[in-house]
């Protein structure tokens, strides 16, 4: 995914991240994932690192899933406006709505404080939410 985003020009140094030289594999995206994982593991207290990394990975992904659901409806609307027939492989709107609802709940529920002693990390329970939003908000110009 990182390589494709770089190919679209949405990352700094797109030639580096989109390249498959010299070994035929995308070294740039692999190095970026390795560096970020290494940094998070070192920056977070050792016993909390695994839970934080898992939570941090899942939160921004939910935002993209919500965008995907709304994008599906947008594409369907555009197809209808241009007079194209619906795709033969099309999920029913109720299933997309249920999936969207589940994703929205999973985005909102981490902000509800857990009962005392029930959190999975020793620091503030919603740190990964703030970190995930910050990662999504940082853009290269």
GROMACS .gro file of N, CA and C in nm:
model
  423
    1UNK      N    1   0.083  -0.118   0.000
    1UNK     CA    2   0.000   0.000   0.000
    1UNK      C    3   0.088   0.125   0.000
    2UNK      N    4   0.196   0.121   0.076
    2UNK     CA    5   0.284   0.238   0.082
    2UNK      C    6   0.342   0.267  -0.055
    3UNK      N    7   0.380   0.162  -0.126
    3UNK     CA    8   0.438   0.179  -0.260
    3UNK      C    9   0.336   0.243  -0.354
    4UNK      N   10   0.213   0.199  -0.350
    4UNK     CA   11   0.111   0.254  -0.438
    4UNK      C   12   0.080   0.398  -0.403
    5UNK      N   13   0.076   0.430  -0.273
    5UNK     CA   14   0.054   0.569  -0.232
    5UNK      C   15   0.169   0.656  -0.281
    6UNK      N   16   0.290   0.605  -0.276
    6UNK     CA   17   0.405   0.680  -0.327
    6UNK      C   18   0.395   0.699  -0.478
    7UNK      N   19   0.350   0.597  -0.548
    7UNK     CA   20   0.335   0.607  -0.694
    7UNK      C   21   0.235   0.715  -0.732
    8UNK      N   22   0.137   0.740  -0.645
    8UNK     CA   23   0.040   0.845  -0.670
    8UNK      C   24   0.094   0.983  -0.633
    9UNK      N   25   0.214   0.988  -0.573
    9UNK     CA   26   0.277   1.114  -0.537
    9UNK      C   27   0.230   1.172  -0.406
   10UNK      N   28   0.175   1.088  -0.318
   10UNK     CA   29   0.121   1.138  -0.191
   10UNK      C   30   0.219   1.126  -0.075
   11UNK      N   31   0.338   1.072  -0.100
   11UNK     CA   32   0.441   1.061   0.003
   11UNK      C   33   0.561   1.145  -0.037
   12UNK      N   34   0.636   1.193   0.061
   12UNK     CA   35   0.761   1.260   0.024
   12UNK      C   36   0.857   1.156  -0.037
   13UNK      N   37   0.941   1.199  -0.127
   13UNK     CA   38   1.038   1.113  -0.196
   13UNK      C   39   0.969   0.995  -0.265
   14UNK      N   40   0.875   1.022  -0.354
   14UNK     CA   41   0.799   0.913  -0.416
   14UNK      C   42   0.884   0.817  -0.497
   15UNK      N   43   0.991   0.864  -0.558
   15UNK     CA   44   1.076   0.774  -0.637
   15UNK      C   45   1.138   0.667  -0.548
   16UNK      N   46   1.180   0.707  -0.428
   16UNK     CA   47   1.241   0.611  -0.335
   16UNK      C   48   1.139   0.507  -0.288
   17UNK      N   49   1.020   0.551  -0.249
   17UNK     CA   50   0.920   0.459  -0.196
   17UNK      C   51   0.851   0.375  -0.303
   18UNK      N   52   0.849   0.421  -0.429
   18UNK     CA   53   0.785   0.346  -0.536
   18UNK      C   54   0.883   0.253  -0.608
   19UNK      N   55   1.011   0.270  -0.586
   19UNK     CA   56   1.113   0.192  -0.656
   19UNK      C   57   1.120   0.048  -0.606
   20UNK      N   58   1.158  -0.041  -0.697
   20UNK     CA   59   1.183  -0.181  -0.660
   20UNK      C   60   1.329  -0.216  -0.684
   21UNK      N   61   1.412  -0.117  -0.694
   21UNK     CA   62   1.555  -0.140  -0.712
   21UNK      C   63   1.623  -0.152  -0.578
   22UNK      N   64   1.727  -0.217  -0.561
   22UNK     CA   65   1.805  -0.297  -0.656
   22UNK      C   66   1.768  -0.445  -0.653
   23UNK      N   67   1.679  -0.488  -0.564
   23UNK     CA   68   1.655  -0.631  -0.545
   23UNK      C   69   1.521  -0.678  -0.601
   24UNK      N   70   1.446  -0.590  -0.668
   24UNK     CA   71   1.316  -0.627  -0.723
   24UNK      C   72   1.204  -0.625  -0.619
   25UNK      N   73   1.232  -0.572  -0.503
   25UNK     CA   74   1.130  -0.560  -0.398
   25UNK      C   75   1.122  -0.415  -0.351
   26UNK      N   76   1.010  -0.373  -0.299
   26UNK     CA   77   0.998  -0.234  -0.252
   26UNK      C   78   1.070  -0.215  -0.118
   27UNK      N   79   1.198  -0.188  -0.126
   27UNK     CA   80   1.281  -0.170  -0.006
   27UNK      C   81   1.235  -0.049   0.076
   28UNK      N   82   1.198   0.061   0.010
   28UNK     CA   83   1.156   0.182   0.081
   28UNK      C   84   1.040   0.159   0.176
   29UNK      N   85   0.927   0.104   0.128
   29UNK     CA   86   0.815   0.079   0.219
   29UNK      C   87   0.849  -0.021   0.330
   30UNK      N   88   0.927  -0.123   0.297
   30UNK     CA   89   0.966  -0.220   0.400
   30UNK      C   90   1.052  -0.154   0.507
   31UNK      N   91   1.144  -0.069   0.465
   31UNK     CA   92   1.229   0.002   0.560
   31UNK      C   93   1.147   0.099   0.645
   32UNK      N   94   1.050   0.165   0.584
   32UNK     CA   95   0.964   0.257   0.660
   32UNK      C   96   0.884   0.183   0.766
   33UNK      N   97   0.823   0.071   0.729
   33UNK     CA   98   0.747  -0.008   0.827
   33UNK      C   99   0.837  -0.058   0.939
   34UNK      N  100   0.956  -0.102   0.904
   34UNK     CA  101   1.051  -0.150   1.004
   34UNK      C  102   1.091  -0.038   1.099
   35UNK      N  103   1.122   0.079   1.043
   35UNK     CA  104   1.165   0.192   1.126
   35UNK      C  105   1.053   0.239   1.219
   36UNK      N  106   0.931   0.248   1.168
   36UNK     CA  107   0.819   0.292   1.251
   36UNK      C  108   0.792   0.191   1.362
   37UNK      N  109   0.792   0.063   1.327
   37UNK     CA  110   0.770  -0.041   1.429
   37UNK      C  111   0.878  -0.037   1.535
   38UNK      N  112   1.002  -0.023   1.492
   38UNK     CA  113   1.115  -0.018   1.585
   38UNK      C  114   1.102   0.103   1.677
   39UNK      N  115   1.066   0.219   1.621
   39UNK     CA  116   1.050   0.341   1.700
   39UNK      C  117   0.937   0.326   1.802
   40UNK      N  118   0.825   0.271   1.761
   40UNK     CA  119   0.712   0.256   1.853
   40UNK      C  120   0.748   0.159   1.966
   41UNK      N  121   0.814   0.052   1.933
   41UNK     CA  122   0.851  -0.046   2.035
   41UNK      C  123   0.950   0.014   2.134
   42UNK      N  124   1.041   0.099   2.087
   42UNK     CA  125   1.137   0.162   2.177
   42UNK      C  126   1.076   0.277   2.256
   43UNK      N  127   0.979   0.347   2.199
   43UNK     CA  128   0.924   0.465   2.263
   43UNK      C  129   0.820   0.433   2.369
   44UNK      N  130   0.761   0.315   2.363
   44UNK     CA  131   0.654   0.278   2.454
   44UNK      C  132   0.710   0.185   2.562
   45UNK      N  133   0.661   0.194   2.685
   45UNK     CA  134   0.707   0.101   2.788
   45UNK      C  135   0.695  -0.044   2.740
   46UNK      N  136   0.793  -0.127   2.772
   46UNK     CA  137   0.806  -0.261   2.716
   46UNK      C  138   0.681  -0.347   2.730
   47UNK      N  139   0.618  -0.347   2.844
   47UNK     CA  140   0.502  -0.436   2.861
   47UNK      C  141   0.381  -0.390   2.781
   48UNK      N  142   0.376  -0.263   2.742
   48UNK     CA  143   0.263  -0.208   2.670
   48UNK      C  144   0.285  -0.200   2.519
   49UNK      N  145   0.406  -0.226   2.474
   49UNK     CA  146   0.440  -0.205   2.333
   49UNK      C  147   0.352  -0.287   2.239
   50UNK      N  148   0.333  -0.413   2.268
   50UNK     CA  149   0.256  -0.499   2.178
   50UNK      C  150   0.112  -0.452   2.166
   51UNK      N  151   0.047  -0.424   2.278
   51UNK     CA  152  -0.092  -0.378   2.275
   51UNK      C  153  -0.104  -0.243   2.204
   52UNK      N  154  -0.009  -0.155   2.230
   52UNK     CA  155  -0.014  -0.023   2.166
   52UNK      C  156   0.003  -0.034   2.016
   53UNK      N  157   0.097  -0.115   1.970
   53UNK     CA  158   0.120  -0.131   1.826
   53UNK      C  159  -0.004  -0.189   1.759
   54UNK      N  160  -0.065  -0.290   1.819
   54UNK     CA  161  -0.186  -0.348   1.761
   54UNK      C  162  -0.300  -0.246   1.756
   55UNK      N  163  -0.319  -0.173   1.865
   55UNK     CA  164  -0.426  -0.073   1.868
   55UNK      C  165  -0.398   0.039   1.767
   56UNK      N  166  -0.274   0.083   1.760
   56UNK     CA  167  -0.238   0.191   1.669
   56UNK      C  168  -0.256   0.149   1.524
   57UNK      N  169  -0.233   0.025   1.494
   57UNK     CA  170  -0.252  -0.024   1.357
   57UNK      C  171  -0.400  -0.030   1.322
   58UNK      N  172  -0.483  -0.066   1.416
   58UNK     CA  173  -0.624  -0.087   1.385
   58UNK      C  174  -0.703   0.043   1.372
   59UNK      N  175  -0.669   0.145   1.447
   59UNK     CA  176  -0.753   0.266   1.449
   59UNK      C  177  -0.754   0.340   1.314
   60UNK      N  178  -0.638   0.373   1.255
   60UNK     CA  179  -0.643   0.439   1.123
   60UNK      C  180  -0.706   0.350   1.016
   61UNK      N  181  -0.690   0.219   1.029
   61UNK     CA  182  -0.750   0.128   0.931
   61UNK      C  183  -0.903   0.141   0.933
   62UNK      N  184  -0.960   0.162   1.051
   62UNK     CA  185  -1.105   0.180   1.060
   62UNK      C  186  -1.150   0.306   0.988
   63UNK      N  187  -1.069   0.411   0.996
   63UNK     CA  188  -1.102   0.535   0.925
   63UNK      C  189  -1.105   0.509   0.775
   64UNK      N  190  -1.008   0.432   0.725
   64UNK     CA  191  -1.007   0.400   0.583
   64UNK      C  192  -1.125   0.311   0.544
   65UNK      N  193  -1.168   0.225   0.633
   65UNK     CA  194  -1.284   0.140   0.604
   65UNK      C  195  -1.412   0.222   0.596
   66UNK      N  196  -1.425   0.323   0.680
   66UNK     CA  197  -1.540   0.413   0.671
   66UNK      C  198  -1.535   0.488   0.538
   67UNK      N  199  -1.416   0.535   0.500
   67UNK     CA  200  -1.401   0.603   0.371
   67UNK      C  201  -1.434   0.509   0.256
   68UNK      N  202  -1.398   0.383   0.267
   68UNK     CA  203  -1.428   0.286   0.163
   68UNK      C  204  -1.579   0.268   0.147
   69UNK      N  205  -1.650   0.258   0.257
   69UNK     CA  206  -1.797   0.241   0.251
   69UNK      C  207  -1.862   0.361   0.184
   70UNK      N  208  -1.821   0.480   0.222
   70UNK     CA  209  -1.879   0.599   0.160
   70UNK      C  210  -1.837   0.610   0.014
   71UNK      N  211  -1.716   0.566  -0.016
   71UNK     CA  212  -1.669   0.565  -0.155
   71UNK      C  213  -1.748   0.471  -0.243
   72UNK      N  214  -1.786   0.356  -0.190
   72UNK     CA  215  -1.869   0.261  -0.266
   72UNK      C  216  -2.000   0.327  -0.305
   73UNK      N  217  -2.064   0.394  -0.210
   73UNK     CA  218  -2.190   0.462  -0.241
   73UNK      C  219  -2.169   0.575  -0.342
   74UNK      N  220  -2.056   0.645  -0.330
   74UNK     CA  221  -2.027   0.750  -0.426
   74UNK      C  222  -2.008   0.695  -0.567
   75UNK      N  223  -1.936   0.584  -0.577
   75UNK     CA  224  -1.917   0.521  -0.708
   75UNK      C  225  -2.049   0.472  -0.766
   76UNK      N  226  -2.133   0.416  -0.683
   76UNK     CA  227  -2.265   0.370  -0.731
   76UNK      C  228  -2.348   0.486  -0.782
   77UNK      N  229  -2.344   0.597  -0.711
   77UNK     CA  230  -2.420   0.716  -0.753
   77UNK      C  231  -2.369   0.766  -0.887
   78UNK      N  232  -2.236   0.771  -0.904
   78UNK     CA  233  -2.179   0.818  -1.031
   78UNK      C  234  -2.214   0.724  -1.146
   79UNK      N  235  -2.213   0.594  -1.119
   79UNK     CA  236  -2.251   0.498  -1.224
   79UNK      C  237  -2.396   0.521  -1.265
   80UNK      N  238  -2.482   0.545  -1.168
   80UNK     CA  239  -2.623   0.567  -1.199
   80UNK      C  240  -2.642   0.698  -1.276
   81UNK      N  241  -2.567   0.802  -1.239
   81UNK     CA  242  -2.579   0.932  -1.307
   81UNK      C  243  -2.532   0.925  -1.452
   82UNK      N  244  -2.433   0.841  -1.480
   82UNK     CA  245  -2.383   0.828  -1.617
   82UNK      C  246  -2.460   0.726  -1.698
   83UNK      N  247  -2.555   0.658  -1.635
   83UNK     CA  248  -2.638   0.564  -1.707
   83UNK      C  249  -2.578   0.425  -1.721
   84UNK      N  250  -2.472   0.396  -1.648
   84UNK     CA  251  -2.413   0.263  -1.652
   84UNK      C  252  -2.495   0.166  -1.568
   85UNK      N  253  -2.499   0.043  -1.612
   85UNK     CA  254  -2.571  -0.060  -1.536
   85UNK      C  255  -2.495  -0.092  -1.409
   86UNK      N  256  -2.565  -0.133  -1.303
   86UNK     CA  257  -2.495  -0.173  -1.180
   86UNK      C  258  -2.401  -0.290  -1.207
   87UNK      N  259  -2.296  -0.299  -1.130
   87UNK     CA  260  -2.201  -0.409  -1.144
   87UNK      C  261  -2.270  -0.540  -1.108
   88UNK      N  262  -2.227  -0.648  -1.170
   88UNK     CA  263  -2.287  -0.777  -1.138
   88UNK      C  264  -2.240  -0.829  -1.003
   89UNK      N  265  -2.128  -0.778  -0.956
   89UNK     CA  266  -2.077  -0.815  -0.823
   89UNK      C  267  -2.096  -0.695  -0.732
   90UNK      N  268  -2.209  -0.690  -0.668
   90UNK     CA  269  -2.242  -0.573  -0.587
   90UNK      C  270  -2.300  -0.617  -0.453
   91UNK      N  271  -2.241  -0.565  -0.346
   91UNK     CA  272  -2.294  -0.594  -0.213
   91UNK      C  273  -2.421  -0.514  -0.192
   92UNK      N  274  -2.513  -0.571  -0.119
   92UNK     CA  275  -2.638  -0.502  -0.090
   92UNK      C  276  -2.610  -0.386   0.005
   93UNK      N  277  -2.687  -0.280  -0.012
   93UNK     CA  278  -2.668  -0.161   0.070
   93UNK      C  279  -2.680  -0.189   0.220
   94UNK      N  280  -2.766  -0.281   0.258
   94UNK     CA  281  -2.783  -0.310   0.401
   94UNK      C  282  -2.655  -0.367   0.461
   95UNK      N  283  -2.583  -0.447   0.384
   95UNK     CA  284  -2.458  -0.504   0.435
   95UNK      C  285  -2.350  -0.396   0.447
   96UNK      N  286  -2.347  -0.306   0.350
   96UNK     CA  287  -2.250  -0.196   0.358
   96UNK      C  288  -2.285  -0.105   0.476
   97UNK      N  289  -2.414  -0.080   0.496
   97UNK     CA  290  -2.458   0.003   0.609
   97UNK      C  291  -2.422  -0.061   0.742
   98UNK      N  292  -2.443  -0.192   0.755
   98UNK     CA  293  -2.407  -0.262   0.879
   98UNK      C  294  -2.256  -0.257   0.902
   99UNK      N  295  -2.178  -0.277   0.797
   99UNK     CA  296  -2.032  -0.270   0.809
   99UNK      C  297  -1.988  -0.129   0.849
  100UNK      N  298  -2.048  -0.028   0.786
  100UNK     CA  299  -2.018   0.111   0.820
  100UNK      C  300  -2.052   0.140   0.966
  101UNK      N  301  -2.168   0.093   1.011
  101UNK     CA  302  -2.210   0.113   1.149
  101UNK      C  303  -2.111   0.048   1.246
  102UNK      N  304  -2.069  -0.075   1.215
  102UNK     CA  305  -1.971  -0.144   1.300
  102UNK      C  306  -1.839  -0.068   1.305
  103UNK      N  307  -1.793  -0.019   1.192
  103UNK     CA  308  -1.668   0.056   1.189
  103UNK      C  309  -1.679   0.186   1.269
  104UNK      N  310  -1.792   0.255   1.254
  104UNK     CA  311  -1.812   0.379   1.330
  104UNK      C  312  -1.815   0.352   1.480
  105UNK      N  313  -1.879   0.243   1.520
  105UNK     CA  314  -1.879   0.208   1.662
  105UNK      C  315  -1.737   0.179   1.711
  106UNK      N  316  -1.660   0.108   1.630
  106UNK     CA  317  -1.522   0.076   1.670
  106UNK      C  318  -1.433   0.200   1.671
  107UNK      N  319  -1.470   0.303   1.597
  107UNK     CA  320  -1.396   0.430   1.602
  107UNK      C  321  -1.434   0.508   1.727
  108UNK      N  322  -1.560   0.505   1.765
  108UNK     CA  323  -1.607   0.585   1.878
  108UNK      C  324  -1.586   0.519   2.014
  109UNK      N  325  -1.600   0.390   2.024
  109UNK     CA  326  -1.595   0.322   2.154
  109UNK      C  327  -1.462   0.333   2.227
  110UNK      N  328  -1.347   0.339   2.160
  110UNK     CA  329  -1.223   0.353   2.237
  110UNK      C  330  -1.213   0.482   2.317
  111UNK      N  331  -1.297   0.580   2.288
  111UNK     CA  332  -1.294   0.706   2.362
  111UNK      C  333  -1.369   0.695   2.494
  112UNK      N  334  -1.444   0.588   2.512
  112UNK     CA  335  -1.516   0.567   2.638
  112UNK      C  336  -1.417   0.509   2.739
  113UNK      N  337  -1.401   0.573   2.854
  113UNK     CA  338  -1.303   0.523   2.952
  113UNK      C  339  -1.337   0.383   3.002
  114UNK      N  340  -1.236   0.296   3.011
  114UNK     CA  341  -1.262   0.162   3.067
  114UNK      C  342  -1.282   0.171   3.218
  115UNK      N  343  -1.338   0.066   3.274
  115UNK     CA  344  -1.352   0.062   3.419
  115UNK      C  345  -1.213   0.057   3.481
  116UNK      N  346  -1.196   0.109   3.601
  116UNK     CA  347  -1.063   0.110   3.664
  116UNK      C  348  -1.001  -0.030   3.667
  117UNK      N  349  -0.876  -0.036   3.622
  117UNK     CA  350  -0.802  -0.162   3.621
  117UNK      C  351  -0.831  -0.251   3.501
  118UNK      N  352  -0.917  -0.208   3.409
  118UNK     CA  353  -0.954  -0.291   3.294
  118UNK      C  354  -0.886  -0.251   3.164
  119UNK      N  355  -0.805  -0.144   3.162
  119UNK     CA  356  -0.736  -0.102   3.041
  119UNK      C  357  -0.625  -0.199   3.004
  120UNK      N  358  -0.589  -0.201   2.876
  120UNK     CA  359  -0.485  -0.294   2.834
  120UNK      C  360  -0.346  -0.231   2.831
  121UNK      N  361  -0.334  -0.102   2.867
  121UNK     CA  362  -0.204  -0.035   2.876
  121UNK      C  363  -0.196   0.044   3.005
  122UNK      N  364  -0.074   0.075   3.047
  122UNK     CA  365  -0.056   0.145   3.174
  122UNK      C  366  -0.068   0.296   3.161
  123UNK      N  367  -0.067   0.348   3.038
  123UNK     CA  368  -0.082   0.491   3.017
  123UNK      C  369  -0.224   0.521   2.974
  124UNK      N  370  -0.252   0.646   2.933
  124UNK     CA  371  -0.387   0.688   2.897
  124UNK      C  372  -0.446   0.594   2.793
  125UNK      N  373  -0.568   0.549   2.817
  125UNK     CA  374  -0.633   0.445   2.737
  125UNK      C  375  -0.653   0.483   2.590
  126UNK      N  376  -0.666   0.610   2.558
  126UNK     CA  377  -0.694   0.652   2.420
  126UNK      C  378  -0.572   0.711   2.350
  127UNK      N  379  -0.454   0.681   2.400
  127UNK     CA  380  -0.333   0.734   2.338
  127UNK      C  381  -0.322   0.689   2.193
  128UNK      N  382  -0.356   0.564   2.166
  128UNK     CA  383  -0.344   0.515   2.028
  128UNK      C  384  -0.444   0.583   1.935
  129UNK      N  385  -0.558   0.625   1.987
  129UNK     CA  386  -0.654   0.698   1.905
  129UNK      C  387  -0.597   0.832   1.862
  130UNK      N  388  -0.539   0.903   1.958
  130UNK     CA  389  -0.480   1.034   1.928
  130UNK      C  390  -0.361   1.017   1.833
  131UNK      N  391  -0.278   0.915   1.858
  131UNK     CA  392  -0.163   0.890   1.771
  131UNK      C  393  -0.209   0.853   1.630
  132UNK      N  394  -0.313   0.771   1.619
  132UNK     CA  395  -0.365   0.734   1.488
  132UNK      C  396  -0.421   0.852   1.412
  133UNK      N  397  -0.494   0.938   1.480
  133UNK     CA  398  -0.549   1.058   1.416
  133UNK      C  399  -0.436   1.151   1.375
  134UNK      N  400  -0.333   1.162   1.459
  134UNK     CA  401  -0.219   1.248   1.425
  134UNK      C  402  -0.146   1.195   1.301
  135UNK      N  403  -0.131   1.064   1.293
  135UNK     CA  404  -0.066   1.005   1.175
  135UNK      C  405  -0.147   1.035   1.049
  136UNK      N  406  -0.279   1.024   1.059
  136UNK     CA  407  -0.364   1.052   0.944
  136UNK      C  408  -0.363   1.201   0.908
  137UNK      N  409  -0.346   1.287   1.009
  137UNK     CA  410  -0.351   1.431   0.985
  137UNK      C  411  -0.223   1.487   0.924
  138UNK      N  412  -0.113   1.420   0.946
  138UNK     CA  413   0.015   1.470   0.893
  138UNK      C  414   0.018   1.446   0.743
  139UNK      N  415   0.037   1.553   0.670
  139UNK     CA  416   0.042   1.540   0.524
  139UNK      C  417   0.165   1.611   0.471
  140UNK      N  418   0.214   1.561   0.361
  140UNK     CA  419   0.329   1.623   0.296
  140UNK      C  420   0.279   1.722   0.191
  141UNK      N  421   0.335   1.836   0.189
  141UNK     CA  422   0.299   1.937   0.088
  141UNK      C  423   0.414   1.960  -0.004
   0.00000   0.00000   0.00000
